[in-house]
Short mmCIF file of C-alpha atoms in Angstrom, two decimals:
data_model
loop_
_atom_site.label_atom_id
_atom_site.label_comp_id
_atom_site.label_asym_id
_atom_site.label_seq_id
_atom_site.Cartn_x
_atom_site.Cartn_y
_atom_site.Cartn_z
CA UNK V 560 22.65 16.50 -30.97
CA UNK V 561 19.40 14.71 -30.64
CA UNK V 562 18.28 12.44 -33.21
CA UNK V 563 14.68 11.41 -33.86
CA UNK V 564 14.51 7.35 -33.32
CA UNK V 565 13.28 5.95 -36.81
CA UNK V 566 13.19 2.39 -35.40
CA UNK V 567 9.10 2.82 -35.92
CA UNK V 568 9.19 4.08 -39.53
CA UNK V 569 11.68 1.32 -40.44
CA UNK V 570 8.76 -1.26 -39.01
CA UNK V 571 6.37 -0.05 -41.02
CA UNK V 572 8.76 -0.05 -44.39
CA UNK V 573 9.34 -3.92 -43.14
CA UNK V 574 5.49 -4.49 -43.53
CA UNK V 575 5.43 -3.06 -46.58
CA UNK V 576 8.31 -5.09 -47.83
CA UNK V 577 6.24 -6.52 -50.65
CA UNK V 578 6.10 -3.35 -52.47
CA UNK V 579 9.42 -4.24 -54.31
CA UNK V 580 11.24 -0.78 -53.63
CA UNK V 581 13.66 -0.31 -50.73
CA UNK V 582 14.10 2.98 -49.01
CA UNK V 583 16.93 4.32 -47.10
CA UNK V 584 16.21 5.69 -43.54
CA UNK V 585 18.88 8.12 -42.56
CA UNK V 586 18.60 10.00 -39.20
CA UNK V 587 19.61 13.34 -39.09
CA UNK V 588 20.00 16.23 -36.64
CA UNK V 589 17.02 18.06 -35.82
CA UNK V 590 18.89 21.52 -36.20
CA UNK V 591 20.60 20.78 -39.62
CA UNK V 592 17.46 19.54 -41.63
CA UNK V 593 17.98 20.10 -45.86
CA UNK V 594 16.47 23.31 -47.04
CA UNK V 595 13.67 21.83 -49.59
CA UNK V 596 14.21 21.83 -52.65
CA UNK V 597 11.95 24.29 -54.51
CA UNK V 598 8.47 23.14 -56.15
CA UNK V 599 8.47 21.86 -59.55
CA UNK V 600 6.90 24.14 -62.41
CA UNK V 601 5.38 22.33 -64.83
CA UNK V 602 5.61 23.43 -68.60
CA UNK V 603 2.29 25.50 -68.27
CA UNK V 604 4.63 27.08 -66.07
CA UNK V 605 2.28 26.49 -62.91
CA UNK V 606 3.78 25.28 -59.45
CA UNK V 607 2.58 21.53 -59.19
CA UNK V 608 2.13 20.62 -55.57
CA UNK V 609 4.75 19.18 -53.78
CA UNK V 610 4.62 15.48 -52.04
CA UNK V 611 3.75 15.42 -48.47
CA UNK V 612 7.35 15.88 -46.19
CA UNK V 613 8.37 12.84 -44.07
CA UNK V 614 8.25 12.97 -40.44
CA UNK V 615 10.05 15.94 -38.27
CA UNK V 616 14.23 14.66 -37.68
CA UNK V 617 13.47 12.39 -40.65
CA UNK V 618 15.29 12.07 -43.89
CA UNK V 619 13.93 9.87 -46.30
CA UNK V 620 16.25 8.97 -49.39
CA UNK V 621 14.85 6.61 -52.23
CA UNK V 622 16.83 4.08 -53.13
CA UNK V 623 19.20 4.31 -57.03
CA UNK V 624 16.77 1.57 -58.13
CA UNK V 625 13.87 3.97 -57.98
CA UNK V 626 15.32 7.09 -59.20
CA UNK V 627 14.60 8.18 -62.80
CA UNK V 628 17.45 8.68 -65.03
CA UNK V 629 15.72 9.17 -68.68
CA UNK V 630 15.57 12.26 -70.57
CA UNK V 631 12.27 13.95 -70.78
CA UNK V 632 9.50 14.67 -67.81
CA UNK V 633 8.97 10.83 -67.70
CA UNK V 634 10.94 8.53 -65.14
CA UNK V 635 13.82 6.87 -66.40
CA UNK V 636 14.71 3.00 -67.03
CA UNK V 637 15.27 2.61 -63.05
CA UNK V 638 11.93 4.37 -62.15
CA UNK V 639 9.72 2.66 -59.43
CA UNK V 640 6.80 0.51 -60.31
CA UNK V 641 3.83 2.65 -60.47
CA UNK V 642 2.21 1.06 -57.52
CA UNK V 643 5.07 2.11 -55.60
CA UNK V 644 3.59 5.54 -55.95
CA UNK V 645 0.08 5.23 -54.22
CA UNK V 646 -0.73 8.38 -52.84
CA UNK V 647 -2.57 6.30 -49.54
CA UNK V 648 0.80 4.47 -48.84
CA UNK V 649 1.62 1.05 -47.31
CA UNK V 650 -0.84 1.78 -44.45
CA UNK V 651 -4.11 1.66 -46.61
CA UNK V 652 -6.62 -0.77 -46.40
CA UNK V 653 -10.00 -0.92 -49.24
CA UNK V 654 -12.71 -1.89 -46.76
CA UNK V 655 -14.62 -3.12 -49.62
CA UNK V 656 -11.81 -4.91 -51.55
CA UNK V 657 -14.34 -7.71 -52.27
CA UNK V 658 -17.18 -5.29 -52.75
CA UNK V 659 -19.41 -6.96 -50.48
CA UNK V 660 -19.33 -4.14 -48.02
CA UNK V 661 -23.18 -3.36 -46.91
CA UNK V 662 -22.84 -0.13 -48.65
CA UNK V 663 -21.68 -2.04 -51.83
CA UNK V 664 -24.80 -4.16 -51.98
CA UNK V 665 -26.98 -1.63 -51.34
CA UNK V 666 -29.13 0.22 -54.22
CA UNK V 667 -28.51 4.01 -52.71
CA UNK V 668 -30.79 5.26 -55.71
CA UNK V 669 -34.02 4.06 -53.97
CA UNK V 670 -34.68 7.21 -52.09
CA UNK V 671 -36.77 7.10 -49.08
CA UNK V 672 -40.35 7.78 -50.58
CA UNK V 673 -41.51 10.37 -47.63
CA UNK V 674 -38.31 12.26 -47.52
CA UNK V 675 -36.45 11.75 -50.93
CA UNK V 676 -33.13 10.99 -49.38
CA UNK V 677 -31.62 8.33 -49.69
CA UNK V 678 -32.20 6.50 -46.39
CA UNK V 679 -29.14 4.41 -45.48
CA UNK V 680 -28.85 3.76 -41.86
CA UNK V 681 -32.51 1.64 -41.64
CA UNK V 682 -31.79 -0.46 -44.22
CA UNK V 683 -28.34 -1.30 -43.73
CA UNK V 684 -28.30 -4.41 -41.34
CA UNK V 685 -29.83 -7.26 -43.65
CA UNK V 686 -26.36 -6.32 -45.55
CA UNK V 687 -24.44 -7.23 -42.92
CA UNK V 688 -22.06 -10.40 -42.84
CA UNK V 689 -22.70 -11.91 -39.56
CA UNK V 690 -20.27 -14.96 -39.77
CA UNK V 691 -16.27 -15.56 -40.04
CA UNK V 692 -14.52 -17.74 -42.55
CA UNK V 693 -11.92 -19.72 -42.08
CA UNK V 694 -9.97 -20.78 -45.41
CA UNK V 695 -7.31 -23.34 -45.55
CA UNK V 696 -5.16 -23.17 -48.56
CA UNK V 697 -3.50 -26.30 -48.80
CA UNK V 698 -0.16 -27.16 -51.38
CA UNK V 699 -0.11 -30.16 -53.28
CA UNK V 700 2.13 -32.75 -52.03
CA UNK V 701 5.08 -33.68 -53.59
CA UNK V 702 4.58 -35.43 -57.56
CA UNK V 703 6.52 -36.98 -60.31
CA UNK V 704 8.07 -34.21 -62.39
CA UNK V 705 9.02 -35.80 -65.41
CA UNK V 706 5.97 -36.75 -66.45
CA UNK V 707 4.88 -34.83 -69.99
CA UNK V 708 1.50 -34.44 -69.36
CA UNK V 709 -0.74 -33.98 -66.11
CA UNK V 710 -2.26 -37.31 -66.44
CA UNK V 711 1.68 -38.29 -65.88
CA UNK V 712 2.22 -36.03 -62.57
CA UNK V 713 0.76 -37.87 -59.85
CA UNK V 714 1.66 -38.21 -56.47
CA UNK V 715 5.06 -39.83 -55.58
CA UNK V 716 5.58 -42.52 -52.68
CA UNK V 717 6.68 -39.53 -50.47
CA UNK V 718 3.64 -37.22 -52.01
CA UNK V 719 1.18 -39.86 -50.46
CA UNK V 720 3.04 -39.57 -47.17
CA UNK V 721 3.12 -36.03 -47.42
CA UNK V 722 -1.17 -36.39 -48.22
CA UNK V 723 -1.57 -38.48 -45.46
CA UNK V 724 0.35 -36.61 -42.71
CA UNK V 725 -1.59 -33.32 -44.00
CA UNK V 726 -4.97 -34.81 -43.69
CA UNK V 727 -4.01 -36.30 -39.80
CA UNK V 728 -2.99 -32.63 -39.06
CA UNK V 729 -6.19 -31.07 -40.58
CA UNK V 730 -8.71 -33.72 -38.60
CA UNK V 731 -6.68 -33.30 -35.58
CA UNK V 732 -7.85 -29.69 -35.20
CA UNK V 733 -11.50 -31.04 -34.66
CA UNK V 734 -13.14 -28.49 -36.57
CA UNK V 735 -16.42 -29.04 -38.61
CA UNK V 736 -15.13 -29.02 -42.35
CA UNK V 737 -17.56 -27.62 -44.61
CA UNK V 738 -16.71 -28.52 -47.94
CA UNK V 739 -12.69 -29.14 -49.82
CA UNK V 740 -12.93 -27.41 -53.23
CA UNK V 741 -9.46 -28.42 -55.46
CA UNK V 742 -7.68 -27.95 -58.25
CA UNK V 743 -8.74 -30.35 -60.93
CA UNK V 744 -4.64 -31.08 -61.52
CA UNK V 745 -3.79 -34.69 -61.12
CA UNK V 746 -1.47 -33.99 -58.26
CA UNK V 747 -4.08 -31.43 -56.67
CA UNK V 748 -6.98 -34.08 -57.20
CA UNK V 749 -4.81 -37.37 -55.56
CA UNK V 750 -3.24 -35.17 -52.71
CA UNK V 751 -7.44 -34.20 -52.11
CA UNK V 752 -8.49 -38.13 -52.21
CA UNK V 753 -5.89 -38.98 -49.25
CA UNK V 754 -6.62 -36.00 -47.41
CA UNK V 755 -10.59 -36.85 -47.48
CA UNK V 756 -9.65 -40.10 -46.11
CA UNK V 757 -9.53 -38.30 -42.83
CA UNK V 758 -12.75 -35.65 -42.97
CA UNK V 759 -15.10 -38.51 -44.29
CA UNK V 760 -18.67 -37.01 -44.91
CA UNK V 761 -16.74 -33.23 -46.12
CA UNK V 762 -17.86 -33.06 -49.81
CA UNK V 763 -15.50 -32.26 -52.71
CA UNK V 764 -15.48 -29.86 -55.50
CA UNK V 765 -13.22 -30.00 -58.75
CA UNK V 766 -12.54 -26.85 -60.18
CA UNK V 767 -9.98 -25.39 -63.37
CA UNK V 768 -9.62 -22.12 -61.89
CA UNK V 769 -7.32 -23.50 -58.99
CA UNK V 770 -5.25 -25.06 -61.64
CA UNK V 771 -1.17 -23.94 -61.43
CA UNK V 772 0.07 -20.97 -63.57
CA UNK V 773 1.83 -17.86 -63.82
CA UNK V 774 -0.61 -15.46 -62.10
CA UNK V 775 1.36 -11.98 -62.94
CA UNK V 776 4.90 -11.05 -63.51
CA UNK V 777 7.00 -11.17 -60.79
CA UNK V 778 8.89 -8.00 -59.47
CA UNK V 779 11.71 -9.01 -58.58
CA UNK V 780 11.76 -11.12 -62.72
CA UNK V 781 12.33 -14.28 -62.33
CA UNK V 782 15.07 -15.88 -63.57
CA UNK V 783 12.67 -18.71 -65.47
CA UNK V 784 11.38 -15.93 -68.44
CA UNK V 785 8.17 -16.64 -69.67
CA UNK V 786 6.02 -14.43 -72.69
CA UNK V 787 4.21 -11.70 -71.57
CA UNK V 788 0.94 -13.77 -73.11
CA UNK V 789 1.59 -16.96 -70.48
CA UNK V 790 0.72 -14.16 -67.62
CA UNK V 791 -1.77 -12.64 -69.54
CA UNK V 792 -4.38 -16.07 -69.84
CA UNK V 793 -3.46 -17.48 -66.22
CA UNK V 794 -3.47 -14.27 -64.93
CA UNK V 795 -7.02 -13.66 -65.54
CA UNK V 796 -8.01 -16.98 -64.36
CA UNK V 797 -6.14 -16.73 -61.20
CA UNK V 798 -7.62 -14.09 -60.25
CA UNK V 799 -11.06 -14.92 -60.85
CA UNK V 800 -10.08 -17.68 -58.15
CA UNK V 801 -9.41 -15.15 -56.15
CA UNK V 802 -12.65 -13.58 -56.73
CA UNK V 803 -14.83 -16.22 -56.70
CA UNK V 804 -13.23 -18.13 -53.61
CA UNK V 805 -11.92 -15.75 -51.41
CA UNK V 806 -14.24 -12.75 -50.08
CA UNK V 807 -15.75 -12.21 -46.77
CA UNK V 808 -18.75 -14.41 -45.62
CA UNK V 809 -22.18 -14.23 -47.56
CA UNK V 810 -24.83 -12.45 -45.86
CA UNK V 811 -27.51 -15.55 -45.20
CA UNK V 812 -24.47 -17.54 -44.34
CA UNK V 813 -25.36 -17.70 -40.22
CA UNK V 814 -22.50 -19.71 -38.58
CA UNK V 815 -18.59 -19.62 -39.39
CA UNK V 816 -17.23 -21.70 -42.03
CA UNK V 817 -14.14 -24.07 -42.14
CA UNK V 818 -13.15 -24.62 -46.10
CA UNK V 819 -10.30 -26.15 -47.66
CA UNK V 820 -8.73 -25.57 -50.70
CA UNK V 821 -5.98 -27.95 -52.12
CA UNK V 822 -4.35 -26.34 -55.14
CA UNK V 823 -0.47 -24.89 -55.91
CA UNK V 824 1.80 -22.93 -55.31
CA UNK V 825 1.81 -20.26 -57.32
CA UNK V 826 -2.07 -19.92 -56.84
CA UNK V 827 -1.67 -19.65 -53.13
CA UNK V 828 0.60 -16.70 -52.87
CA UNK V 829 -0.82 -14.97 -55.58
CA UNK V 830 -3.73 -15.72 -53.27
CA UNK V 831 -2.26 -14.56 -50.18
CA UNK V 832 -0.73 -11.21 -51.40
CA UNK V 833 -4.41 -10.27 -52.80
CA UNK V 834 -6.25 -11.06 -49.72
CA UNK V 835 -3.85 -8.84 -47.67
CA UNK V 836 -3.53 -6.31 -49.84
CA UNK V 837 -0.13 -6.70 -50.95
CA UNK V 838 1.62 -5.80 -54.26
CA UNK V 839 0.70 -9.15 -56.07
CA UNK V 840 3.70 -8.82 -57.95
CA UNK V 841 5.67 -10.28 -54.74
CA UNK V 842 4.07 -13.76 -54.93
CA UNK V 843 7.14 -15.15 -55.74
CA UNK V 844 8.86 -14.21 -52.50
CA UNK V 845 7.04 -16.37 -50.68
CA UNK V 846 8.09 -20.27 -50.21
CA UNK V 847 5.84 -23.13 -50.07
CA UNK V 848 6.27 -26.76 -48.86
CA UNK V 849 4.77 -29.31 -50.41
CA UNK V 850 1.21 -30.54 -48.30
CA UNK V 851 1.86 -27.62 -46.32
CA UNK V 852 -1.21 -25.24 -44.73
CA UNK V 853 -1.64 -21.66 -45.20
CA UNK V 854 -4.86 -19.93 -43.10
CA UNK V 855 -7.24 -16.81 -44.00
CA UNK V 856 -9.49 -15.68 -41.73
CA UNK V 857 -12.09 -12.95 -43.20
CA UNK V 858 -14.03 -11.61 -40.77
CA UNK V 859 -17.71 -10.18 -41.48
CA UNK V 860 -16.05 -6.63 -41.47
CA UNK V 861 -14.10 -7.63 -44.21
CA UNK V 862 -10.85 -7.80 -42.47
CA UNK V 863 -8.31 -10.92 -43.55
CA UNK V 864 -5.30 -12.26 -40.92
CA UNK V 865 -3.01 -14.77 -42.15
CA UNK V 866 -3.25 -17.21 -39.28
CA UNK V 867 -0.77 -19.90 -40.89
CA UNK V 868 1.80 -19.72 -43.84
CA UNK V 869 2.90 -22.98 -45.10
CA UNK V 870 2.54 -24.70 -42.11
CA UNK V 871 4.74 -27.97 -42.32
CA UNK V 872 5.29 -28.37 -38.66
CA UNK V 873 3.49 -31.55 -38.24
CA UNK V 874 5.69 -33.62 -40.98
CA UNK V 875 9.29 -34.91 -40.15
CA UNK V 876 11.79 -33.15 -41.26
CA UNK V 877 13.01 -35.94 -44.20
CA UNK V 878 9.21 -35.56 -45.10
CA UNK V 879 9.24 -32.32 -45.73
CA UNK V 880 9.85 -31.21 -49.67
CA UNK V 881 9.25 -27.82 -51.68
#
């Protein structure tokens, strides 16, 4: 019997791997295909619409994890996050996710005064970004844990080699720095002073919102439980770094831009997973080095690529820490 090859679908489900569910692929034969289930009624006693069916040959099975098992119409204790349940799917991609889109900072209530419509199209262009950004995120190098307060975490020996390898690599790529904006941490703020060494004339920015936390609860928990209120303050902040710092390219900004960011690691994959449009809640599946470089590129469309992710290459490897 022929089977359909799922080898595609099972790619996509791969890039999607940040959603935090898992799905089974199971291929079966094109002539024995389940009857489908009937629709569901709901208690008005109406039929409610049934979910779109997968592919032709293709038998999609969720995983026990996302199955509900509670009384009532509700999902059960194992139910599936609710962003699992988008109706757009992994694929989907909000064009204006930093609502700077032309049409975003537009005023489509000014009608066109001989017509009365609202006259788009000619007054579209000055909205336009015209130039690319290029944002290096860089991790703090390695620092003293014990110490009790911030003041107390600074750089160790091996941080300020880490610092100084990390600002080699970045001048070696002979690109015109435009400014480093950090985290106003003690082990953010020394890691930026060695780095500078090696882009003299790039000015520096200190800023709070950079500054380490817990940016939202991770799915999978972690095993390190903190109160729901810890996620609650530095989630907000986080993510008015995110806001603030990472969006596509203002529109009077003319050539593209080369920006660093030195800050932690929490911040940086919360980071990453919002600029690509991944559940945020997988931040903590990603690893970081210390004094390692991750790369955004936002293009004036809007569009982000992840050029680099923790980049440690150019250390030794007894340099290299996490």
């Amino acid at each position: 019997m022929a089977f359909r090859r799922v080898a595609a679908v099972a790619a996509a489900a791969a890039a999607c791997g940040l959603a935090g569910g898992s799905v089974l692929f199971s291929a079966v034969p094109l002539g024995k295909q389940p009857a489908p289930p009937p629709p569901p009624v709901d208690r008005a006693g109406g039929d409610v619409a049934p979910s779109p069916a997968p592919p032709p040959g293709l038998l999609l099975l969720p995983s026990p994890a996302g199955s509900g098992s509670g009384p009532g119409p509700g999902p059960g204790p194992g139910a599936a996050p609710g962003w699992l349940e988008k109706p757009s799917g992994c694929g989907y991609w909000d064009s204006n996710w930093d609502r700077r889109a032309p049409l975003a900072l537009m005023n489509l209530k000014k009608k066109n005064q001989e017509t009365g419509e609202e006259d788009v199209s000619s007054r579209l262009a000055p909205y336009k970004a015209k130039a690319t950004r290029h944002i290096f995120l860089i991790r703090h190098s390695q620092y003293n844990t014990d110490g009790r307060h911030d003041k107390d975490r600074n750089l160790t020996q091996l941080g300020r080699e880490q610092a100084e390898l990390t600002g080699k690599r970045l001048a070696s790529l002979g690109l015109k720095f435009d400014k480093i904006v950090h985290s106003s941490m003690t082990r953010a703020t020394e890691t930026t002073n060695i780095i500078s060494k090696h882009l003299p004339g790039v000015k520096k920015q200190s800023t709070d919102l950079l500054c380490e936390g817990a940016p939202i609860e991770p799915n999978p928990p972690s095993a390190h439980w903190k109160p729901e209120a810890v996620y609650y303050e530095d989630g907000a902040r986080i993510e008015a770094a995110f806001r603030n710092y990472i969006h596509r390219a203002d529109v009077k900004q003319e050539e593209d831009s080369y920006e660093i960011f030195v800050c932690h690691a929490n911040v940086i994959r919360y980071i990453v997973c919002r600029a690509l449009q991944f559940p945020p809640e997988g931040w903590l599946r990603i690893t970081l080095n210390n004094g390692s470089i991750t790369l955004l590129v936002i293009r004036p469309s809007g569009r982000v690529a992840l050029r680099m992710l923790g980049d440690t290459g150019f250390m030794p490897p007894e340099k290299i820490t996490h």
